[in-house]
Amino acid sequence: MKAGWKITTIDEIADVVTKGTTPTSIGHNFKEDGINFVKVESITSDGRFLEHKLAHISDECHQALRRSQIQAGDILFSIAGALGRTAIAPPELLPANTNQALSIIRLKDDAPVFTPYLAHALSSGFLLDQIEVARGGAAQQNLSLTQVKAFRVPLPPLEDQRRIVAVLDEAFAGLARARANAEANLADARELFSSLVDEVAVRPEWPTLPLKELASTDCSLSYGIVQPGDETASGLPIVRPVDLTRRQITLDGLKRISPDRASGYARTQLQGGELLLCVRGTTGTVGIAEPELSGANVTRGIVPIRFNDQMVPLFGYYQVLSGFVQKQIEEKTYGAALMQINIRDVKELRLSCPSVDEQKEAAERLERIAKKHVELLFDSEQKIRDLDDLRQSLLQKAFSGAL
């Protein structure tokens, strides 16, 4: 370690390390507006707050959740879901509260710590390595407050802390501009592809049918397993909404559960080749189950779809991606804390249903378009990954004393 630096723990420098709770657990519902309620998804990986991702609660609920009332300058650190997201609460966020997925770290008045320095430290590889150890394996997707308090942080003199923050902030401002450009290019590529899908897969002269009439007789259009249970080292693969980040869903990275947990859920057991539609959280997201998933199952957030002979599966996939179907899903989606769509509304989603030959022709054309589109997406996504890697590299240097 660099001369003059020492190691401290969060517990030694923090006056408060706490977390909140879910309002519904104490009899309060989320509101359309009111007190800001910060969730993990309200914070970006680089510490920005997304206003459109904030939920809201009543003042009465805010007072009931006094322990987790946020103050300006508090550090919010995610301890469930996307572990390690870090942000400093600005005055304009207040009044605000949070749930049990975010810890609140409030420094002691006399702590020799510059708050932005600690925020950077908490998002650095130095802390991420400790998070991995604290998790104790892939099954543990949360951290306790005790573990947060025990996190070790390199602590240089205040003058060095301010210098490090100044260097990082200047570098990160440039990275943020580059990332914004890459994200804009990615958004443009996705918008272009969406418009092409709408142009090829949806025509006003084509008849439409509800999904329930296009599903095969052995497809119940049902939710999956309500309570998947704990992960096991070997067991039944289960697909969750968070797994629908790519078109082809394979065994890679899937959670596994005890087969006993799937008893009674034969109706959602996969055969391979199904469309997997997300109905909770990121509603409307869709993937395709690879044949190797035969015998696997899904959680409550996914509805597997097997088509009858009226619908070519690949054409059905592009139908669900189209603005025509996505708009229907959006109109039927409800909820503030957890967006979802009822199964009865899923069954009534209408899909364009031209002749099988027309479907095959459209699907083949869209596959050719998609191949070129994927190359554009990969280029933009790779640029974003490279920028994120550079950000972590700078943090690594900063907290090893190399800046």
Short mmCIF file of C-alpha atoms in Angstrom, two decimals:
data_model
loop_
_atom_site.label_atom_id
_atom_site.label_comp_id
_atom_site.label_asym_id
_atom_site.label_seq_id
_atom_site.Cartn_x
_atom_site.Cartn_y
_atom_site.Cartn_z
CA MET A 1 0.00 0.00 0.00
CA LYS A 2 1.14 3.55 -0.73
CA ALA A 3 2.91 5.33 2.12
CA GLY A 4 0.55 7.34 4.29
CA TRP A 5 -2.50 5.22 3.38
CA LYS A 6 -4.34 2.96 5.78
CA ILE A 7 -7.20 0.50 5.66
CA THR A 8 -10.48 1.27 7.39
CA THR A 9 -13.89 -0.43 7.49
CA ILE A 10 -17.28 1.04 6.70
CA ASP A 11 -18.28 0.48 10.32
CA GLU A 12 -15.40 2.63 11.55
CA ILE A 13 -16.30 5.66 9.43
CA ALA A 14 -20.10 5.40 9.18
CA ASP A 15 -22.59 6.79 11.67
CA VAL A 16 -25.47 4.88 10.05
CA VAL A 17 -25.59 1.72 7.95
CA THR A 18 -29.21 0.74 7.42
CA LYS A 19 -31.76 -0.32 4.84
CA GLY A 20 -35.48 -0.02 4.17
CA THR A 21 -38.39 -2.32 3.56
CA THR A 22 -41.11 -2.90 0.99
CA PRO A 23 -44.09 -0.58 1.65
CA THR A 24 -46.64 -3.31 0.95
CA SER A 25 -45.18 -5.39 3.77
CA ILE A 26 -46.43 -2.79 6.26
CA GLY A 27 -49.79 -2.16 4.61
CA HIS A 28 -48.93 0.71 2.23
CA ASN A 29 -49.25 0.75 -1.55
CA PHE A 30 -47.16 2.57 -4.12
CA LYS A 31 -48.59 5.80 -5.54
CA GLU A 32 -48.57 7.50 -8.93
CA ASP A 33 -46.73 10.44 -7.34
CA GLY A 34 -45.54 11.53 -3.91
CA ILE A 35 -42.36 10.83 -1.96
CA ASN A 36 -39.55 9.43 -4.14
CA PHE A 37 -38.90 5.73 -3.49
CA VAL A 38 -35.50 4.61 -4.76
CA LYS A 39 -34.99 1.04 -6.00
CA VAL A 40 -31.89 -0.66 -7.39
CA GLU A 41 -33.12 -0.09 -10.93
CA SER A 42 -33.40 3.63 -10.15
CA ILE A 43 -29.58 3.82 -10.10
CA THR A 44 -27.30 3.26 -13.10
CA SER A 45 -24.04 1.34 -12.93
CA ASP A 46 -22.15 4.66 -13.04
CA GLY A 47 -24.07 6.24 -10.16
CA ARG A 48 -26.79 8.28 -11.87
CA PHE A 49 -30.41 8.42 -10.74
CA LEU A 50 -33.08 7.60 -13.35
CA GLU A 51 -36.13 9.73 -12.59
CA HIS A 52 -38.47 7.55 -14.65
CA LYS A 53 -37.39 4.51 -12.60
CA LEU A 54 -38.31 6.04 -9.25
CA ALA A 55 -41.42 4.73 -7.51
CA HIS A 56 -43.50 6.85 -5.13
CA ILE A 57 -45.09 6.46 -1.72
CA SER A 58 -47.35 8.58 0.50
CA ASP A 59 -46.05 10.86 3.23
CA GLU A 60 -47.74 8.56 5.76
CA CYS A 61 -45.72 5.61 4.45
CA HIS A 62 -42.56 7.75 4.43
CA GLN A 63 -43.07 8.54 8.12
CA ALA A 64 -43.71 4.88 8.91
CA LEU A 65 -40.39 4.02 7.21
CA ARG A 66 -38.45 6.53 9.30
CA ARG A 67 -35.36 4.30 9.55
CA SER A 68 -34.78 4.44 5.79
CA GLN A 69 -35.48 8.12 5.15
CA ILE A 70 -32.68 9.33 2.90
CA GLN A 71 -30.64 12.45 3.64
CA ALA A 72 -28.64 14.54 1.19
CA GLY A 73 -25.13 13.16 0.92
CA ASP A 74 -26.11 9.62 1.93
CA ILE A 75 -24.39 6.90 -0.08
CA LEU A 76 -26.82 4.34 -1.48
CA PHE A 77 -25.23 0.94 -2.05
CA SER A 78 -27.15 -1.97 -3.56
CA ILE A 79 -27.11 -5.16 -1.50
CA ALA A 80 -29.62 -7.23 -3.48
CA GLY A 81 -30.04 -7.94 -7.18
CA ALA A 82 -27.40 -5.91 -9.04
CA LEU A 83 -24.90 -5.86 -6.18
CA GLY A 84 -22.57 -2.92 -5.73
CA ARG A 85 -24.40 -0.10 -7.50
CA THR A 86 -23.44 3.11 -5.75
CA ALA A 87 -24.78 6.66 -5.79
CA ILE A 88 -24.76 9.78 -3.62
CA ALA A 89 -28.21 11.19 -2.79
CA PRO A 90 -28.46 14.79 -4.08
CA PRO A 91 -30.67 17.40 -2.33
CA GLU A 92 -33.09 17.48 -5.27
CA LEU A 93 -33.93 13.80 -4.74
CA LEU A 94 -35.44 14.52 -1.33
CA PRO A 95 -37.70 13.67 0.34
CA ALA A 96 -36.92 10.06 -0.48
CA ASN A 97 -36.97 6.56 0.93
CA THR A 98 -35.78 3.14 -0.14
CA ASN A 99 -36.30 -0.59 0.30
CA GLN A 100 -34.25 -3.49 1.60
CA ALA A 101 -32.29 -3.86 -1.67
CA LEU A 102 -30.36 -0.64 -1.00
CA SER A 103 -28.27 0.09 2.04
CA ILE A 104 -27.87 3.64 3.30
CA ILE A 105 -24.36 4.62 4.40
CA ARG A 106 -24.18 7.88 6.33
CA LEU A 107 -20.71 9.02 7.37
CA LYS A 108 -19.76 10.27 10.82
CA ASP A 109 -19.39 14.04 11.01
CA ASP A 110 -15.75 13.72 12.07
CA ALA A 111 -14.85 10.88 9.69
CA PRO A 112 -11.70 11.74 7.68
CA VAL A 113 -13.47 10.74 4.50
CA PHE A 114 -14.49 12.72 1.41
CA THR A 115 -17.93 11.32 0.51
CA PRO A 116 -17.33 11.19 -3.29
CA TYR A 117 -14.10 9.31 -2.61
CA LEU A 118 -15.94 6.62 -0.65
CA ALA A 119 -18.62 6.38 -3.36
CA HIS A 120 -15.93 5.75 -5.97
CA ALA A 121 -14.24 3.23 -3.68
CA LEU A 122 -17.49 1.31 -3.23
CA SER A 123 -17.83 0.85 -7.00
CA SER A 124 -14.19 -0.17 -7.52
CA GLY A 125 -12.74 -3.61 -8.10
CA PHE A 126 -11.27 -3.43 -4.59
CA LEU A 127 -14.81 -3.61 -3.19
CA LEU A 128 -16.24 -5.85 -5.90
CA ASP A 129 -13.70 -8.52 -4.96
CA GLN A 130 -14.92 -8.34 -1.37
CA ILE A 131 -18.52 -8.60 -2.55
CA GLU A 132 -17.72 -11.83 -4.36
CA VAL A 133 -16.20 -13.27 -1.20
CA ALA A 134 -19.14 -12.08 0.92
CA ARG A 135 -21.64 -13.62 -1.48
CA GLY A 136 -20.14 -17.01 -0.79
CA GLY A 137 -21.14 -18.43 -4.16
CA ALA A 138 -23.56 -17.80 -7.00
CA ALA A 139 -26.65 -18.70 -4.99
CA GLN A 140 -26.35 -15.73 -2.64
CA GLN A 141 -27.65 -12.68 -4.47
CA ASN A 142 -27.72 -10.34 -1.47
CA LEU A 143 -25.51 -8.91 1.24
CA SER A 144 -26.26 -8.31 4.91
CA LEU A 145 -25.67 -5.00 6.67
CA THR A 146 -23.10 -6.79 8.81
CA GLN A 147 -21.15 -7.68 5.67
CA VAL A 148 -21.39 -4.10 4.39
CA LYS A 149 -20.06 -2.75 7.70
CA ALA A 150 -17.09 -5.12 7.47
CA PHE A 151 -16.03 -3.96 3.99
CA ARG A 152 -12.47 -2.66 3.97
CA VAL A 153 -11.59 0.58 2.19
CA PRO A 154 -8.16 2.06 1.42
CA LEU A 155 -8.00 5.48 3.05
CA PRO A 156 -5.35 8.03 2.00
CA PRO A 157 -5.13 11.51 3.56
CA LEU A 158 -8.02 13.86 2.71
CA GLU A 159 -5.85 15.85 0.31
CA ASP A 160 -5.13 12.71 -1.70
CA GLN A 161 -8.79 11.70 -1.59
CA ARG A 162 -9.85 15.02 -3.14
CA ARG A 163 -7.12 14.78 -5.78
CA ILE A 164 -8.18 11.24 -6.73
CA VAL A 165 -11.83 12.29 -7.00
CA ALA A 166 -10.88 15.26 -9.21
CA VAL A 167 -8.86 13.02 -11.55
CA LEU A 168 -11.60 10.36 -11.69
CA ASP A 169 -14.41 12.87 -12.21
CA GLU A 170 -12.61 14.48 -15.14
CA ALA A 171 -11.86 11.08 -16.71
CA PHE A 172 -15.36 9.77 -16.07
CA ALA A 173 -16.93 12.86 -17.64
CA GLY A 174 -15.17 11.99 -20.88
CA LEU A 175 -16.15 8.34 -20.58
CA ALA A 176 -19.75 9.34 -19.89
CA ARG A 177 -19.85 11.38 -23.12
CA ALA A 178 -18.39 8.49 -25.10
CA ARG A 179 -20.79 6.05 -23.44
CA ALA A 180 -23.76 8.33 -24.22
CA ASN A 181 -22.75 8.37 -27.89
CA ALA A 182 -22.41 4.58 -27.96
CA GLU A 183 -25.76 4.18 -26.22
CA ALA A 184 -27.37 6.57 -28.72
CA ASN A 185 -25.97 4.51 -31.60
CA LEU A 186 -27.27 1.36 -29.92
CA ALA A 187 -30.71 2.91 -29.49
CA ASP A 188 -30.72 4.02 -33.14
CA ALA A 189 -29.81 0.50 -34.29
CA ARG A 190 -32.58 -1.02 -32.18
CA GLU A 191 -35.12 1.53 -33.41
CA LEU A 192 -34.16 0.84 -37.02
CA PHE A 193 -34.56 -2.90 -36.50
CA SER A 194 -37.93 -2.42 -34.77
CA SER A 195 -39.20 -0.36 -37.69
CA LEU A 196 -38.07 -3.05 -40.14
CA VAL A 197 -39.80 -5.75 -38.06
CA ASP A 198 -43.02 -3.73 -38.15
CA GLU A 199 -42.68 -3.24 -41.89
CA VAL A 200 -42.16 -6.94 -42.67
CA ALA A 201 -44.10 -8.78 -39.95
CA VAL A 202 -47.26 -6.67 -39.76
CA ARG A 203 -49.50 -5.76 -42.67
CA PRO A 204 -52.99 -4.24 -42.41
CA GLU A 205 -54.46 -6.73 -44.87
CA TRP A 206 -53.39 -9.74 -42.83
CA PRO A 207 -55.95 -11.30 -40.46
CA THR A 208 -55.22 -11.41 -36.72
CA LEU A 209 -55.94 -14.09 -34.14
CA PRO A 210 -55.67 -14.13 -30.33
CA LEU A 211 -52.69 -16.01 -28.92
CA LYS A 212 -54.98 -18.56 -27.25
CA GLU A 213 -56.13 -19.69 -30.72
CA LEU A 214 -52.56 -19.99 -32.00
CA ALA A 215 -51.21 -22.05 -29.09
CA SER A 216 -50.84 -25.81 -29.52
CA THR A 217 -53.15 -28.10 -27.59
CA ASP A 218 -50.34 -29.09 -25.19
CA CYS A 219 -49.56 -25.44 -24.36
CA SER A 220 -51.62 -24.03 -21.50
CA LEU A 221 -50.22 -20.48 -21.67
CA SER A 222 -49.55 -20.55 -17.92
CA TYR A 223 -47.21 -18.91 -15.44
CA GLY A 224 -44.27 -20.95 -14.23
CA ILE A 225 -43.08 -21.87 -10.75
CA VAL A 226 -44.20 -19.40 -8.08
CA GLN A 227 -41.47 -20.11 -5.52
CA PRO A 228 -38.42 -21.65 -7.24
CA GLY A 229 -36.60 -22.22 -3.93
CA ASP A 230 -32.88 -22.25 -3.27
CA GLU A 231 -30.33 -22.93 -5.98
CA THR A 232 -28.68 -26.35 -6.07
CA ALA A 233 -25.34 -27.30 -7.59
CA SER A 234 -27.07 -29.76 -9.89
CA GLY A 235 -30.77 -30.01 -10.52
CA LEU A 236 -33.54 -28.80 -12.78
CA PRO A 237 -32.62 -25.79 -14.97
CA ILE A 238 -35.07 -22.92 -14.57
CA VAL A 239 -35.40 -19.85 -16.79
CA ARG A 240 -36.05 -16.49 -15.09
CA PRO A 241 -36.89 -13.09 -16.61
CA VAL A 242 -33.29 -11.98 -15.98
CA ASP A 243 -32.14 -14.78 -18.32
CA LEU A 244 -33.98 -13.26 -21.29
CA THR A 245 -31.06 -11.05 -22.29
CA ARG A 246 -30.44 -12.83 -25.57
CA ARG A 247 -32.55 -14.41 -28.27
CA GLN A 248 -31.42 -18.01 -27.85
CA ILE A 249 -31.79 -19.25 -24.27
CA THR A 250 -29.37 -22.05 -23.45
CA LEU A 251 -28.28 -23.86 -20.29
CA ASP A 252 -25.42 -21.40 -19.87
CA GLY A 253 -25.81 -19.47 -16.62
CA LEU A 254 -29.24 -20.81 -15.71
CA LYS A 255 -30.17 -21.29 -12.07
CA ARG A 256 -30.86 -24.90 -11.05
CA ILE A 257 -33.39 -25.98 -8.44
CA SER A 258 -34.49 -29.20 -6.81
CA PRO A 259 -36.84 -31.14 -9.13
CA ASP A 260 -39.23 -31.40 -6.18
CA ARG A 261 -39.88 -27.66 -6.46
CA ALA A 262 -41.27 -28.20 -9.95
CA SER A 263 -43.84 -30.80 -8.93
CA GLY A 264 -47.24 -29.66 -10.12
CA TYR A 265 -45.79 -27.47 -12.86
CA ALA A 266 -45.82 -29.93 -15.74
CA ARG A 267 -47.89 -27.42 -17.72
CA THR A 268 -44.85 -25.13 -18.04
CA GLN A 269 -42.21 -27.82 -18.55
CA LEU A 270 -40.20 -27.00 -21.65
CA GLN A 271 -39.81 -29.21 -24.70
CA GLY A 272 -37.34 -26.90 -26.43
CA GLY A 273 -38.21 -24.44 -29.17
CA GLU A 274 -40.79 -22.46 -27.18
CA LEU A 275 -41.05 -18.70 -27.16
CA LEU A 276 -40.45 -17.50 -23.60
CA LEU A 277 -42.45 -14.35 -22.92
CA CYS A 278 -41.66 -12.22 -19.87
CA VAL A 279 -44.85 -11.18 -18.05
CA ARG A 280 -43.33 -9.76 -14.82
CA GLY A 281 -40.69 -7.03 -14.63
CA THR A 282 -39.47 -6.37 -18.19
CA THR A 283 -42.81 -7.34 -19.72
CA GLY A 284 -42.70 -8.07 -23.42
CA THR A 285 -39.12 -9.34 -23.45
CA VAL A 286 -38.94 -12.59 -25.38
CA GLY A 287 -36.44 -15.37 -26.06
CA ILE A 288 -36.39 -18.80 -27.71
CA ALA A 289 -35.70 -21.96 -25.68
CA GLU A 290 -33.00 -24.08 -27.25
CA PRO A 291 -33.70 -27.86 -27.65
CA GLU A 292 -31.21 -28.59 -24.83
CA LEU A 293 -33.74 -27.04 -22.41
CA SER A 294 -36.14 -29.96 -22.85
CA GLY A 295 -37.32 -30.90 -19.36
CA ALA A 296 -36.40 -27.51 -17.85
CA ASN A 297 -38.99 -25.13 -16.40
CA VAL A 298 -39.64 -21.42 -15.94
CA THR A 299 -40.51 -19.08 -13.07
CA ARG A 300 -43.76 -17.21 -12.57
CA GLY A 301 -42.39 -14.31 -14.59
CA ILE A 302 -42.38 -16.27 -17.86
CA VAL A 303 -45.06 -17.83 -20.05
CA PRO A 304 -43.81 -20.52 -22.50
CA ILE A 305 -45.53 -20.43 -25.90
CA ARG A 306 -45.78 -23.38 -28.29
CA PHE A 307 -47.64 -22.63 -31.51
CA ASN A 308 -50.03 -24.84 -33.48
CA ASP A 309 -49.74 -25.32 -37.24
CA GLN A 310 -51.34 -21.94 -37.96
CA MET A 311 -48.21 -20.09 -36.84
CA VAL A 312 -44.60 -20.57 -37.93
CA PRO A 313 -42.62 -20.30 -34.63
CA LEU A 314 -39.96 -17.95 -36.01
CA PHE A 315 -42.62 -15.68 -37.49
CA GLY A 316 -44.39 -15.78 -34.12
CA TYR A 317 -41.16 -14.62 -32.46
CA TYR A 318 -40.96 -11.59 -34.73
CA GLN A 319 -44.68 -10.94 -34.19
CA VAL A 320 -44.11 -10.66 -30.44
CA LEU A 321 -41.18 -8.30 -31.09
CA SER A 322 -43.29 -6.09 -33.36
CA GLY A 323 -44.71 -2.77 -32.23
CA PHE A 324 -48.18 -4.16 -32.96
CA VAL A 325 -47.90 -6.77 -30.19
CA GLN A 326 -45.60 -4.80 -27.89
CA LYS A 327 -48.15 -1.98 -27.80
CA GLN A 328 -50.84 -4.45 -26.71
CA ILE A 329 -48.55 -5.74 -23.96
CA GLU A 330 -47.77 -2.19 -22.82
CA GLU A 331 -51.47 -1.30 -22.66
CA LYS A 332 -52.23 -4.33 -20.47
CA THR A 333 -49.18 -4.01 -18.22
CA TYR A 334 -49.86 -2.65 -14.75
CA GLY A 335 -48.07 -2.05 -11.44
CA ALA A 336 -45.52 0.46 -10.14
CA ALA A 337 -43.04 -1.59 -8.11
CA LEU A 338 -43.35 -4.65 -10.34
CA MET A 339 -44.70 -4.31 -13.87
CA GLN A 340 -46.78 -7.32 -14.94
CA ILE A 341 -49.50 -8.53 -17.25
CA ASN A 342 -52.31 -10.93 -16.35
CA ILE A 343 -52.41 -14.32 -18.02
CA ARG A 344 -55.94 -13.68 -19.33
CA ASP A 345 -54.61 -10.62 -21.17
CA VAL A 346 -51.66 -12.62 -22.52
CA LYS A 347 -54.10 -15.12 -24.02
CA GLU A 348 -55.97 -12.30 -25.78
CA LEU A 349 -52.91 -10.75 -27.43
CA ARG A 350 -53.60 -10.62 -31.15
CA LEU A 351 -50.96 -11.66 -33.68
CA SER A 352 -50.97 -11.20 -37.45
CA CYS A 353 -51.68 -14.55 -39.08
CA PRO A 354 -51.18 -14.63 -42.86
CA SER A 355 -50.74 -17.90 -44.75
CA VAL A 356 -47.95 -20.23 -43.64
CA ASP A 357 -46.06 -19.54 -46.89
CA GLU A 358 -46.26 -15.77 -46.28
CA GLN A 359 -45.08 -16.31 -42.71
CA LYS A 360 -42.07 -18.33 -43.85
CA GLU A 361 -41.15 -15.72 -46.45
CA ALA A 362 -41.41 -12.88 -43.92
CA ALA A 363 -39.43 -14.80 -41.27
CA GLU A 364 -36.63 -15.60 -43.74
CA ARG A 365 -36.41 -11.94 -44.75
CA LEU A 366 -36.32 -10.82 -41.13
CA GLU A 367 -33.56 -13.33 -40.39
CA ARG A 368 -31.42 -11.77 -43.12
CA ILE A 369 -32.10 -8.31 -41.70
CA ALA A 370 -31.41 -9.53 -38.16
CA LYS A 371 -28.00 -10.91 -39.14
CA LYS A 372 -26.84 -7.47 -40.26
CA HIS A 373 -28.56 -5.83 -37.29
CA VAL A 374 -26.74 -8.07 -34.81
CA GLU A 375 -23.41 -6.88 -36.20
CA LEU A 376 -24.40 -3.24 -35.57
CA LEU A 377 -25.61 -4.06 -32.07
CA PHE A 378 -22.48 -6.01 -31.23
CA ASP A 379 -20.25 -3.12 -32.30
CA SER A 380 -22.12 -0.61 -30.12
CA GLU A 381 -22.39 -3.01 -27.18
CA GLN A 382 -18.67 -3.82 -27.40
CA LYS A 383 -17.82 -0.12 -27.27
CA ILE A 384 -19.93 0.24 -24.12
CA ARG A 385 -18.22 -2.79 -22.55
CA ASP A 386 -14.80 -1.38 -23.42
CA LEU A 387 -15.70 1.95 -21.81
CA ASP A 388 -16.92 0.18 -18.67
CA ASP A 389 -13.69 -1.83 -18.54
CA LEU A 390 -11.68 1.38 -18.86
CA ARG A 391 -13.69 2.89 -16.00
CA GLN A 392 -12.87 -0.08 -13.78
CA SER A 393 -9.22 0.09 -14.80
CA LEU A 394 -9.06 3.72 -13.67
CA LEU A 395 -10.73 2.83 -10.38
CA GLN A 396 -8.28 -0.01 -9.85
CA LYS A 397 -5.36 2.36 -10.32
CA ALA A 398 -6.93 4.96 -8.05
CA PHE A 399 -7.41 2.65 -5.10
CA SER A 400 -4.08 0.91 -5.44
CA GLY A 401 -2.29 4.28 -5.21
CA ALA A 402 -1.24 4.36 -8.86
CA LEU A 403 -3.00 7.63 -9.78
#
